[in-house]
C-alpha cells in the first residue's frame, strides 16, 4: 500500500490546539478525542431539542446511562441502575436504581429524577429528540415505587424496552436530567447552559471547535466503591477539521483517538507514529459498524419483481472484490444481513447452519443460469428477452466515496455478466428524502436493515408486510422500502410477530430466526454485501487500554454514550 506523506502538525488548527488549553493539567494527564463537527451552540446543553448537544463530551463524560449494552456478550452492563424486572407480557418494567448516586452538585440522583424526565417526554409537545419521541410513543405511565425503584407501564408489549431506551443500543440513550435544576423550566427552550450530570467529569468550557471536561474527584462512583476514579484528569473533545488535519494531530500526539480515516491515511499515520493502533493490529484494521451494507431491490418493478431475477444478481455479485477494491481490504463480506458482533453469533450461526447466507465469492454461471431459466438469452454484451435488453439503474448516495466505489464495482460485475447496469448518483438529501422512502428506485445501495446489535428482531422486523405501502407513498421509518409482499413475506411476518413477543434470550429465537431467514434467502428482497467499517486510529503515546479486538470490553465508537467505559479503561502509558 502506497503511504501518503503526512506533514507534522503545523496547520493553524494544530497550533491553536497546542495552545488553546489551560496548562494546569499536563498533556500526559489529558485525553483528547476527535470531534468531527463544529459545536453550533457551545452554551446549549438541552439534549431534548434539535442540534448536537451531547457528543462533544456531554454524554461521554457527564451524563451517565442506566445500562450499557455490551456488544461482545449481548449483556446489559448495569450503570446508574442495578437491574430490572418485567412482567410476563412485557408491558411493565420495574427498574432498580443504584444507591448512593449523586449529581455533581451533591444532590441525590433518585427515582424522582427518572420520573420527572420521563414526564417531560410524555407531556411536552414541543421537544423533538428521537429518544424523547420514542419514550412518548412507548410509555403509558411511570410511577415511583420508592426512592430507588421506578415502574414503567407501556402502551403495548415490548421485550426490548430497556435496551432500546436506557441501554445505549445504538449511539445514545434516554438521558435523565436533574429535577432540582430543570423543575419549573420549559424543556423546549431551557438551554441548561450550566450543565451538571452524575458522571466523573464536570463541564469546564466550550467553544465552537472544542469542549473541555475536568475530573470531579468527589464523584459518587469512587465514594461508593462502584468504580475507581478514571485516570485522565481532563478530557477534551477537539474538532479536527477533517481527515488530513486529524492525521497531522495524531502524528504529533495532539490527538489520542481519531474519527474514521482511509487505509492510506492510517498507514501513513502509523509509519510516522508507531504508537498508533486500531481495532485490529493488521487488516482489516477497522471495527464493524452496526449498519451492514446491502443492495436494496424494489420488488414491485419488473423484472426484479421476480425472486429468481433477484437471486441471479446475488449470485453474480462478488463481495470479496467489493472488499478489496471499494474498501481496500478494511472490511469483510457479510454472511447475513447482520453486523458480525459477538452478541449476534447465535443468530448468524443458526442461519448458516440452516444452509442460508451468502458466500463471499461470486458464482456467475449460476446467476446466468437463473436468468436463462426466466427466458433471457445472451445477445452480444447483454441479455435480452422479447426485444428488451436486461438493464438496471442503481441509485447511490453521492455523499461518500465508500458508497459510489461500491456501486461502481457492482455495476462492472453486472455488466460483465450481461446486465446493462448503470449507477445513478444522487445528492444526500434527495437520496434519503425522495428516492428511498418513496420507492423511487430499481436498486439502491444502503443499510436499511440496520438495528440489530444484540438480538435479531430490530433488523428483521423492518421487512414485515405491515409496512408495505404503494410506490410513491412514504415507507414508515424507511421500513420495507423494497415493498416485499406476498405469501412468503406474510409467512416471514408471522414469525417476526412471534419473535417480537418473546423475551430477549428466549431459547427458541435462534431457530425461529433461521426459519424466517429461509424466506429471505428464497425471495431476496435485498442482498447483503459487506460489513460497514470504521477505521479509528487510537494513540498509545499517553494512554493505553483502548478497546480492540483483543481487548473487547466493548466497541470503540467514542462518540457514543458508552464512552464512559472507554475512559474508565484508560491507563497512563507509563504504567
Tab-separated table of N, CA and C in Angstrom, residues 3-152:
chain	number	residue	atom	x	y	z
A	3	UNK	N	2.014	4.761	0.888
A	3	UNK	CA	1.741	5.633	2.020
A	3	UNK	C	1.900	7.090	1.585
A	4	UNK	N	0.884	7.873	1.897
A	4	UNK	CA	0.932	9.294	1.593
A	4	UNK	C	1.719	10.019	2.667
A	5	UNK	N	2.614	10.899	2.280
A	5	UNK	CA	3.400	11.662	3.240
A	5	UNK	C	2.485	12.614	4.004
A	6	UNK	N	2.571	12.584	5.330
A	6	UNK	CA	1.817	13.497	6.172
A	6	UNK	C	2.799	14.424	6.877
A	7	UNK	N	2.620	15.712	6.705
A	7	UNK	CA	3.490	16.676	7.357
A	7	UNK	C	3.168	16.745	8.834
A	8	UNK	N	4.164	17.133	9.623
A	8	UNK	CA	3.908	17.341	11.041
A	8	UNK	C	2.897	18.452	11.218
A	9	UNK	N	2.235	18.451	12.361
A	9	UNK	CA	1.098	19.348	12.582
A	9	UNK	C	1.545	20.797	12.717
A	10	UNK	N	1.530	21.500	11.616
A	10	UNK	CA	1.887	22.911	11.645
A	10	UNK	C	0.743	23.767	11.126
A	11	UNK	N	-0.423	23.188	10.926
A	11	UNK	CA	-1.570	23.956	10.456
A	11	UNK	C	-2.027	24.895	11.552
A	12	UNK	N	-2.805	25.867	11.147
A	12	UNK	CA	-3.335	26.816	12.127
A	12	UNK	C	-4.157	26.093	13.181
A	13	UNK	N	-4.899	25.076	12.747
A	13	UNK	CA	-5.708	24.325	13.708
A	13	UNK	C	-4.827	23.654	14.740
A	14	UNK	N	-3.759	23.005	14.285
A	14	UNK	CA	-2.895	22.301	15.224
A	14	UNK	C	-2.205	23.261	16.175
A	15	UNK	N	-1.760	24.386	15.648
A	15	UNK	CA	-1.117	25.370	16.514
A	15	UNK	C	-2.097	25.910	17.539
A	16	UNK	N	-3.340	26.115	17.096
A	16	UNK	CA	-4.365	26.586	18.024
A	16	UNK	C	-4.627	25.540	19.092
A	17	UNK	N	-4.648	24.271	18.666
A	17	UNK	CA	-4.918	23.203	19.623
A	17	UNK	C	-3.833	23.122	20.675
A	18	UNK	N	-2.589	23.323	20.260
A	18	UNK	CA	-1.488	23.167	21.209
A	18	UNK	C	-1.471	24.250	22.263
A	19	UNK	N	-2.062	25.415	21.970
A	19	UNK	CA	-2.006	26.496	22.925
A	19	UNK	C	-3.341	26.924	23.491
A	20	UNK	N	-4.404	26.231	23.060
A	20	UNK	CA	-5.738	26.693	23.429
A	20	UNK	C	-6.168	26.240	24.805
A	21	UNK	N	-5.491	25.256	25.370
A	21	UNK	CA	-5.959	24.663	26.601
A	21	UNK	C	-5.087	25.108	27.785
A	22	UNK	N	-5.759	25.341	28.875
A	22	UNK	CA	-5.029	25.752	30.070
A	22	UNK	C	-3.989	24.708	30.445
A	23	UNK	N	-2.870	25.160	30.944
A	23	UNK	CA	-1.753	24.258	31.216
A	23	UNK	C	-1.727	23.730	32.652
A	24	UNK	N	-2.833	23.933	33.394
A	24	UNK	CA	-2.850	23.430	34.755
A	24	UNK	C	-2.990	21.923	34.806
A	25	UNK	N	-3.349	21.304	33.693
A	25	UNK	CA	-3.387	19.852	33.578
A	25	UNK	C	-2.393	19.450	32.499
A	26	UNK	N	-1.438	18.622	32.843
A	26	UNK	CA	-0.390	18.232	31.902
A	26	UNK	C	-0.954	17.391	30.774
A	27	UNK	N	-0.263	17.423	29.629
A	27	UNK	CA	-0.714	16.654	28.466
A	27	UNK	C	-0.836	15.180	28.793
A	28	UNK	N	0.102	14.647	29.583
A	28	UNK	CA	0.060	13.213	29.873
A	28	UNK	C	-1.086	12.841	30.812
A	29	UNK	N	-1.773	13.836	31.361
A	29	UNK	CA	-2.949	13.585	32.192
A	29	UNK	C	-4.253	13.937	31.477
A	30	UNK	N	-4.121	14.250	30.183
A	30	UNK	CA	-5.265	14.688	29.382
A	30	UNK	C	-5.487	13.721	28.228
A	31	UNK	N	-6.725	13.343	28.015
A	31	UNK	CA	-7.055	12.535	26.844
A	31	UNK	C	-7.853	13.406	25.890
A	32	UNK	N	-7.467	13.385	24.602
A	32	UNK	CA	-8.084	14.251	23.594
A	32	UNK	C	-8.754	13.385	22.527
A	33	UNK	N	-10.059	13.559	22.406
A	33	UNK	CA	-10.852	12.833	21.418
A	33	UNK	C	-11.156	13.735	20.228
A	34	UNK	N	-11.223	13.138	19.070
A	34	UNK	CA	-11.554	13.832	17.829
A	34	UNK	C	-13.055	14.146	17.790
A	35	UNK	N	-13.381	15.335	17.367
A	35	UNK	CA	-14.767	15.748	17.144
A	35	UNK	C	-14.922	16.047	15.665
A	36	UNK	N	-15.869	15.393	15.004
A	36	UNK	CA	-15.959	15.502	13.543
A	36	UNK	C	-16.954	16.563	13.088
A	37	UNK	N	-17.298	17.505	13.981
A	37	UNK	CA	-18.234	18.552	13.595
A	37	UNK	C	-18.031	19.786	14.458
A	38	UNK	N	-18.534	20.903	13.966
A	38	UNK	CA	-18.489	22.147	14.726
A	38	UNK	C	-19.592	22.137	15.773
A	39	UNK	N	-19.281	22.678	16.954
A	39	UNK	CA	-20.286	22.807	18.009
A	39	UNK	C	-21.095	24.069	17.704
A	40	UNK	N	-22.321	23.877	17.291
A	40	UNK	CA	-23.116	25.007	16.806
A	40	UNK	C	-23.452	26.004	17.902
A	41	UNK	N	-23.749	25.516	19.099
A	41	UNK	CA	-24.096	26.402	20.215
A	41	UNK	C	-23.426	25.881	21.472
A	42	UNK	N	-22.213	26.339	21.773
A	42	UNK	CA	-21.449	25.795	22.894
A	42	UNK	C	-22.079	26.046	24.260
A	43	UNK	N	-23.085	26.903	24.340
A	43	UNK	CA	-23.703	27.212	25.632
A	43	UNK	C	-25.024	26.487	25.843
A	44	UNK	N	-25.437	25.663	24.898
A	44	UNK	CA	-26.734	24.979	24.992
A	44	UNK	C	-26.513	23.495	25.219
A	45	UNK	N	-26.980	22.978	26.355
A	45	UNK	CA	-26.845	21.560	26.663
A	45	UNK	C	-28.210	20.892	26.863
A	46	UNK	N	-29.221	21.417	26.206
A	46	UNK	CA	-30.540	20.801	26.253
A	46	UNK	C	-30.616	19.747	25.153
A	47	UNK	N	-30.420	18.478	25.529
A	47	UNK	CA	-30.355	17.396	24.540
A	47	UNK	C	-31.720	17.059	23.943
A	48	UNK	N	-32.800	17.605	24.512
A	48	UNK	CA	-34.133	17.271	24.021
A	48	UNK	C	-34.559	18.111	22.823
A	49	UNK	N	-33.774	19.096	22.461
A	49	UNK	CA	-34.117	19.973	21.344
A	49	UNK	C	-33.165	19.723	20.177
A	50	UNK	N	-33.504	20.172	18.954
A	50	UNK	CA	-32.693	19.841	17.779
A	50	UNK	C	-31.266	20.339	17.877
A	51	UNK	N	-30.353	19.629	17.204
A	51	UNK	CA	-28.949	20.010	17.181
A	51	UNK	C	-28.110	19.132	18.086
A	52	UNK	N	-26.810	19.176	17.878
A	52	UNK	CA	-25.897	18.343	18.645
A	52	UNK	C	-25.628	18.972	20.004
A	53	UNK	N	-26.032	18.312	21.057
A	53	UNK	CA	-25.846	18.830	22.410
A	53	UNK	C	-25.121	17.832	23.310
A	54	UNK	N	-24.735	16.701	22.764
A	54	UNK	CA	-24.250	15.650	23.660
A	54	UNK	C	-22.935	15.007	23.273
A	55	UNK	N	-22.587	14.961	21.961
A	55	UNK	CA	-21.469	14.119	21.545
A	55	UNK	C	-20.118	14.834	21.586
A	56	UNK	N	-20.063	16.070	22.082
A	56	UNK	CA	-18.764	16.717	22.317
A	56	UNK	C	-18.363	16.555	23.776
A	57	UNK	N	-18.786	15.453	24.367
A	57	UNK	CA	-18.349	15.088	25.701
A	57	UNK	C	-19.457	14.965	26.716
A	58	UNK	N	-20.621	15.557	26.478
A	58	UNK	CA	-21.675	15.581	27.487
A	58	UNK	C	-22.141	14.185	27.857
A	59	UNK	N	-22.451	13.346	26.859
A	59	UNK	CA	-22.930	12.016	27.230
A	59	UNK	C	-21.812	10.977	27.274
A	60	UNK	N	-20.570	11.425	27.060
A	60	UNK	CA	-19.427	10.534	27.238
A	60	UNK	C	-18.750	10.703	28.590
A	61	UNK	N	-18.899	11.878	29.210
A	61	UNK	CA	-18.194	12.149	30.465
A	61	UNK	C	-19.121	12.585	31.596
A	62	UNK	N	-20.202	13.294	31.282
A	62	UNK	CA	-21.036	13.953	32.298
A	62	UNK	C	-22.357	13.233	32.539
A	63	UNK	N	-23.060	12.841	31.471
A	63	UNK	CA	-24.356	12.193	31.605
A	63	UNK	C	-24.187	10.684	31.467
A	64	UNK	N	-24.478	9.971	32.528
A	64	UNK	CA	-24.301	8.520	32.536
A	64	UNK	C	-25.613	7.814	32.202
A	65	UNK	N	-25.549	6.673	31.527
A	65	UNK	CA	-26.755	5.910	31.212
A	65	UNK	C	-27.145	4.992	32.371
A	66	UNK	N	-28.348	4.452	32.317
A	66	UNK	CA	-28.769	3.476	33.321
A	66	UNK	C	-28.064	2.141	33.104
A	67	UNK	N	-27.943	1.729	31.842
A	67	UNK	CA	-27.275	0.477	31.468
A	67	UNK	C	-26.413	0.743	30.242
A	68	UNK	N	-25.470	-0.158	29.962
A	68	UNK	CA	-24.673	-0.094	28.742
A	68	UNK	C	-24.674	-1.474	28.100
A	69	UNK	N	-25.152	-1.550	26.874
A	69	UNK	CA	-25.166	-2.816	26.142
A	69	UNK	C	-23.746	-3.214	25.764
A	70	UNK	N	-23.376	-4.433	26.100
A	70	UNK	CA	-22.074	-4.972	25.726
A	70	UNK	C	-22.213	-5.681	24.386
A	71	UNK	N	-21.561	-5.138	23.363
A	71	UNK	CA	-21.699	-5.701	22.015
A	71	UNK	C	-21.059	-7.084	21.895
A	72	UNK	N	-20.118	-7.383	22.750
A	72	UNK	CA	-19.464	-8.685	22.668
A	72	UNK	C	-20.293	-9.796	23.250
A	73	UNK	N	-20.929	-9.542	24.414
A	73	UNK	CA	-21.673	-10.594	25.111
A	73	UNK	C	-23.166	-10.497	24.915
A	74	UNK	N	-23.663	-9.302	24.559
A	74	UNK	CA	-25.102	-9.090	24.484
A	74	UNK	C	-25.727	-8.756	25.822
A	75	UNK	N	-24.913	-8.682	26.882
A	75	UNK	CA	-25.429	-8.370	28.217
A	75	UNK	C	-25.638	-6.862	28.376
A	76	UNK	N	-26.554	-6.516	29.285
A	76	UNK	CA	-26.723	-5.130	29.684
A	76	UNK	C	-25.911	-4.905	30.955
A	77	UNK	N	-24.815	-4.178	30.831
A	77	UNK	CA	-23.986	-3.884	31.991
A	77	UNK	C	-24.678	-2.809	32.826
A	78	UNK	N	-24.940	-3.042	34.094
A	78	UNK	CA	-25.605	-2.028	34.918
A	78	UNK	C	-24.695	-0.837	35.191
A	79	UNK	N	-25.284	0.370	35.213
A	79	UNK	CA	-24.504	1.569	35.495
A	79	UNK	C	-25.230	2.391	36.564
A	80	UNK	N	-26.065	3.349	36.182
A	80	UNK	CA	-26.847	4.056	37.194
A	80	UNK	C	-27.942	3.170	37.776
A	81	UNK	N	-28.319	2.161	37.055
A	81	UNK	CA	-29.280	1.171	37.547
A	81	UNK	C	-28.540	-0.122	37.865
A	82	UNK	N	-29.143	-0.934	38.723
A	82	UNK	CA	-28.533	-2.229	39.067
A	82	UNK	C	-29.238	-3.398	38.413
A	83	UNK	N	-30.449	-3.185	37.889
A	83	UNK	CA	-31.176	-4.261	37.239
A	83	UNK	C	-32.612	-3.859	36.977
A	84	UNK	N	-33.370	-4.786	36.412
A	84	UNK	CA	-34.786	-4.528	36.139
A	84	UNK	C	-35.544	-5.848	36.114
A	85	UNK	N	-36.856	-5.741	36.272
A	85	UNK	CA	-37.758	-6.886	36.148
A	85	UNK	C	-38.877	-6.494	35.207
A	86	UNK	N	-39.441	-7.491	34.528
A	86	UNK	CA	-40.568	-7.231	33.640
A	86	UNK	C	-41.647	-8.268	33.884
A	87	UNK	N	-42.881	-7.892	33.562
A	87	UNK	CA	-43.960	-8.862	33.737
A	87	UNK	C	-44.007	-9.823	32.557
A	88	UNK	N	-44.925	-10.770	32.600
A	88	UNK	CA	-44.941	-11.869	31.635
A	88	UNK	C	-45.165	-11.395	30.204
A	89	UNK	N	-45.965	-10.360	30.019
A	89	UNK	CA	-46.237	-9.929	28.639
A	89	UNK	C	-45.434	-8.692	28.234
A	90	UNK	N	-44.427	-8.343	29.020
A	90	UNK	CA	-43.506	-7.239	28.704
A	90	UNK	C	-44.222	-5.902	28.521
A	91	UNK	N	-45.234	-5.656	29.346
A	91	UNK	CA	-45.907	-4.359	29.346
A	91	UNK	C	-45.542	-3.530	30.575
A	92	UNK	N	-44.859	-4.145	31.552
A	92	UNK	CA	-44.437	-3.430	32.755
A	92	UNK	C	-42.973	-3.733	33.047
A	93	UNK	N	-42.206	-2.690	33.306
A	93	UNK	CA	-40.783	-2.832	33.617
A	93	UNK	C	-40.482	-2.041	34.892
A	94	UNK	N	-39.879	-2.708	35.845
A	94	UNK	CA	-39.507	-2.076	37.097
A	94	UNK	C	-37.991	-2.018	37.185
A	95	UNK	N	-37.447	-0.790	37.263
A	95	UNK	CA	-36.003	-0.561	37.250
A	95	UNK	C	-35.532	-0.246	38.660
A	96	UNK	N	-34.456	-0.915	39.072
A	96	UNK	CA	-33.820	-0.641	40.360
A	96	UNK	C	-32.617	0.265	40.142
A	97	UNK	N	-32.611	1.404	40.809
A	97	UNK	CA	-31.523	2.370	40.687
A	97	UNK	C	-30.430	2.085	41.700
A	98	UNK	N	-29.230	2.510	41.384
A	98	UNK	CA	-28.085	2.267	42.252
A	98	UNK	C	-28.112	3.234	43.442
A	99	UNK	N	-27.830	2.717	44.612
A	99	UNK	CA	-27.807	3.534	45.816
A	99	UNK	C	-26.532	4.381	45.859
A	100	UNK	N	-26.668	5.613	46.314
A	100	UNK	CA	-25.519	6.472	46.516
A	100	UNK	C	-25.135	7.333	45.338
A	101	UNK	N	-25.892	7.268	44.234
A	101	UNK	CA	-25.568	8.091	43.070
A	101	UNK	C	-25.899	9.551	43.379
A	102	UNK	N	-25.000	10.447	42.977
A	102	UNK	CA	-25.185	11.874	43.217
A	102	UNK	C	-24.947	12.662	41.930
A	103	UNK	N	-25.684	13.765	41.814
A	103	UNK	CA	-25.334	14.762	40.808
A	103	UNK	C	-24.038	15.441	41.262
A	104	UNK	N	-23.353	16.082	40.355
A	104	UNK	CA	-22.045	16.658	40.698
A	104	UNK	C	-22.144	17.799	41.699
A	105	UNK	N	-23.358	18.349	41.924
A	105	UNK	CA	-23.518	19.388	42.935
A	105	UNK	C	-23.868	18.811	44.299
A	106	UNK	N	-23.861	17.477	44.422
A	106	UNK	CA	-24.089	16.826	45.695
A	106	UNK	C	-25.513	16.374	45.941
A	107	UNK	N	-26.467	16.805	45.117
A	107	UNK	CA	-27.858	16.354	45.255
A	107	UNK	C	-27.963	14.871	44.889
A	108	UNK	N	-28.860	14.161	45.555
A	108	UNK	CA	-29.047	12.737	45.278
A	108	UNK	C	-29.738	12.531	43.933
A	109	UNK	N	-29.277	11.536	43.205
A	109	UNK	CA	-29.956	11.063	41.998
A	109	UNK	C	-30.889	9.946	42.428
A	110	UNK	N	-32.167	10.055	42.060
A	110	UNK	CA	-33.108	9.036	42.516
A	110	UNK	C	-34.292	8.911	41.568
A	111	UNK	N	-35.304	8.187	42.025
A	111	UNK	CA	-36.475	7.907	41.196
A	111	UNK	C	-37.189	9.181	40.755
A	112	UNK	N	-37.146	10.212	41.585
A	112	UNK	CA	-37.818	11.456	41.220
A	112	UNK	C	-37.247	12.043	39.934
A	113	UNK	N	-35.926	11.946	39.756
A	113	UNK	CA	-35.301	12.471	38.530
A	113	UNK	C	-35.747	11.677	37.309
A	114	UNK	N	-35.820	10.345	37.447
A	114	UNK	CA	-36.230	9.499	36.327
A	114	UNK	C	-37.675	9.802	35.943
A	115	UNK	N	-38.547	9.901	36.917
A	115	UNK	CA	-39.960	10.162	36.650
A	115	UNK	C	-40.146	11.564	36.065
A	116	UNK	N	-39.455	12.532	36.632
A	116	UNK	CA	-39.554	13.904	36.137
A	116	UNK	C	-39.151	13.991	34.664
A	117	UNK	N	-38.005	13.404	34.309
A	117	UNK	CA	-37.515	13.491	32.929
A	117	UNK	C	-38.431	12.738	31.981
A	118	UNK	N	-38.926	11.571	32.410
A	118	UNK	CA	-39.853	10.814	31.577
A	118	UNK	C	-41.127	11.605	31.324
A	119	UNK	N	-41.639	12.257	32.339
A	119	UNK	CA	-42.873	13.026	32.172
A	119	UNK	C	-42.691	14.230	31.263
A	120	UNK	N	-41.467	14.783	31.209
A	120	UNK	CA	-41.209	15.826	30.211
A	120	UNK	C	-41.479	15.273	28.819
A	121	UNK	N	-40.922	14.085	28.542
A	121	UNK	CA	-41.115	13.478	27.225
A	121	UNK	C	-42.587	13.168	26.950
A	122	UNK	N	-43.314	12.778	27.975
A	122	UNK	CA	-44.716	12.398	27.796
A	122	UNK	C	-45.636	13.596	27.618
A	123	UNK	N	-45.277	14.748	28.175
A	123	UNK	CA	-46.229	15.857	28.226
A	123	UNK	C	-45.851	17.076	27.412
A	124	UNK	N	-44.568	17.280	27.124
A	124	UNK	CA	-44.162	18.485	26.399
A	124	UNK	C	-44.226	18.220	24.898
A	125	UNK	N	-45.148	18.875	24.227
A	125	UNK	CA	-45.386	18.629	22.803
A	125	UNK	C	-44.323	19.247	21.910
A	126	UNK	N	-43.475	20.111	22.456
A	126	UNK	CA	-42.553	20.866	21.616
A	126	UNK	C	-41.150	20.272	21.544
A	127	UNK	N	-40.809	19.336	22.440
A	127	UNK	CA	-39.477	18.736	22.342
A	127	UNK	C	-39.483	17.709	21.216
A	128	UNK	N	-38.305	17.465	20.638
A	128	UNK	CA	-38.303	16.708	19.381
A	128	UNK	C	-37.187	15.682	19.259
A	129	UNK	N	-36.414	15.424	20.306
A	129	UNK	CA	-35.332	14.458	20.162
A	129	UNK	C	-35.893	13.062	19.911
A	130	UNK	N	-35.120	12.260	19.208
A	130	UNK	CA	-35.568	10.900	18.881
A	130	UNK	C	-35.834	10.100	20.138
A	131	UNK	N	-34.939	10.200	21.128
A	131	UNK	CA	-35.098	9.396	22.342
A	131	UNK	C	-36.356	9.791	23.107
A	132	UNK	N	-36.638	11.094	23.195
A	132	UNK	CA	-37.843	11.543	23.879
A	132	UNK	C	-39.093	11.119	23.122
A	133	UNK	N	-39.042	11.179	21.804
A	133	UNK	CA	-40.189	10.768	20.994
A	133	UNK	C	-40.470	9.278	21.151
A	134	UNK	N	-39.404	8.474	21.275
A	134	UNK	CA	-39.585	7.036	21.458
A	134	UNK	C	-40.235	6.741	22.795
A	135	UNK	N	-39.788	7.413	23.842
A	135	UNK	CA	-40.415	7.236	25.159
A	135	UNK	C	-41.900	7.598	25.078
A	136	UNK	N	-42.209	8.707	24.438
A	136	UNK	CA	-43.603	9.151	24.339
A	136	UNK	C	-44.462	8.135	23.594
A	137	UNK	N	-43.889	7.511	22.578
A	137	UNK	CA	-44.649	6.529	21.794
A	137	UNK	C	-44.863	5.225	22.559
A	138	UNK	N	-43.941	4.876	23.445
A	138	UNK	CA	-43.997	3.564	24.078
A	138	UNK	C	-44.595	3.561	25.486
A	139	UNK	N	-44.438	4.652	26.222
A	139	UNK	CA	-44.780	4.645	27.649
A	139	UNK	C	-46.176	5.214	27.886
A	140	UNK	N	-46.977	4.465	28.624
A	140	UNK	CA	-48.293	4.951	29.036
A	140	UNK	C	-48.195	5.755	30.322
A	141	UNK	N	-47.396	5.263	31.283
A	141	UNK	CA	-47.242	5.965	32.554
A	141	UNK	C	-45.977	5.499	33.246
A	142	UNK	N	-45.507	6.306	34.202
A	142	UNK	CA	-44.344	5.958	35.008
A	142	UNK	C	-44.667	6.313	36.450
A	143	UNK	N	-44.266	5.467	37.392
A	143	UNK	CA	-44.590	5.716	38.793
A	143	UNK	C	-43.423	5.352	39.695
A	144	UNK	N	-43.386	6.021	40.839
A	144	UNK	CA	-42.351	5.805	41.843
A	144	UNK	C	-42.799	4.727	42.822
A	145	UNK	N	-41.993	3.683	42.961
A	145	UNK	CA	-42.249	2.662	43.965
A	145	UNK	C	-41.593	3.068	45.279
A	146	UNK	N	-40.336	3.467	45.203
A	146	UNK	CA	-39.622	4.083	46.309
A	146	UNK	C	-38.497	4.912	45.720
A	147	UNK	N	-37.628	5.455	46.560
A	147	UNK	CA	-36.599	6.369	46.066
A	147	UNK	C	-35.672	5.743	45.028
A	148	UNK	N	-35.546	4.420	45.053
A	148	UNK	CA	-34.622	3.747	44.136
A	148	UNK	C	-35.327	2.775	43.200
A	149	UNK	N	-36.638	2.903	43.056
A	149	UNK	CA	-37.382	1.965	42.213
A	149	UNK	C	-38.426	2.715	41.395
A	150	UNK	N	-38.416	2.467	40.078
A	150	UNK	CA	-39.323	3.129	39.146
A	150	UNK	C	-40.017	2.074	38.290
A	151	UNK	N	-41.328	2.238	38.104
A	151	UNK	CA	-42.099	1.292	37.301
A	151	UNK	C	-42.643	1.997	36.061
A	152	UNK	N	-42.357	1.406	34.904
A	152	UNK	CA	-42.877	1.889	33.624
A	152	UNK	C	-43.996	0.969	33.155
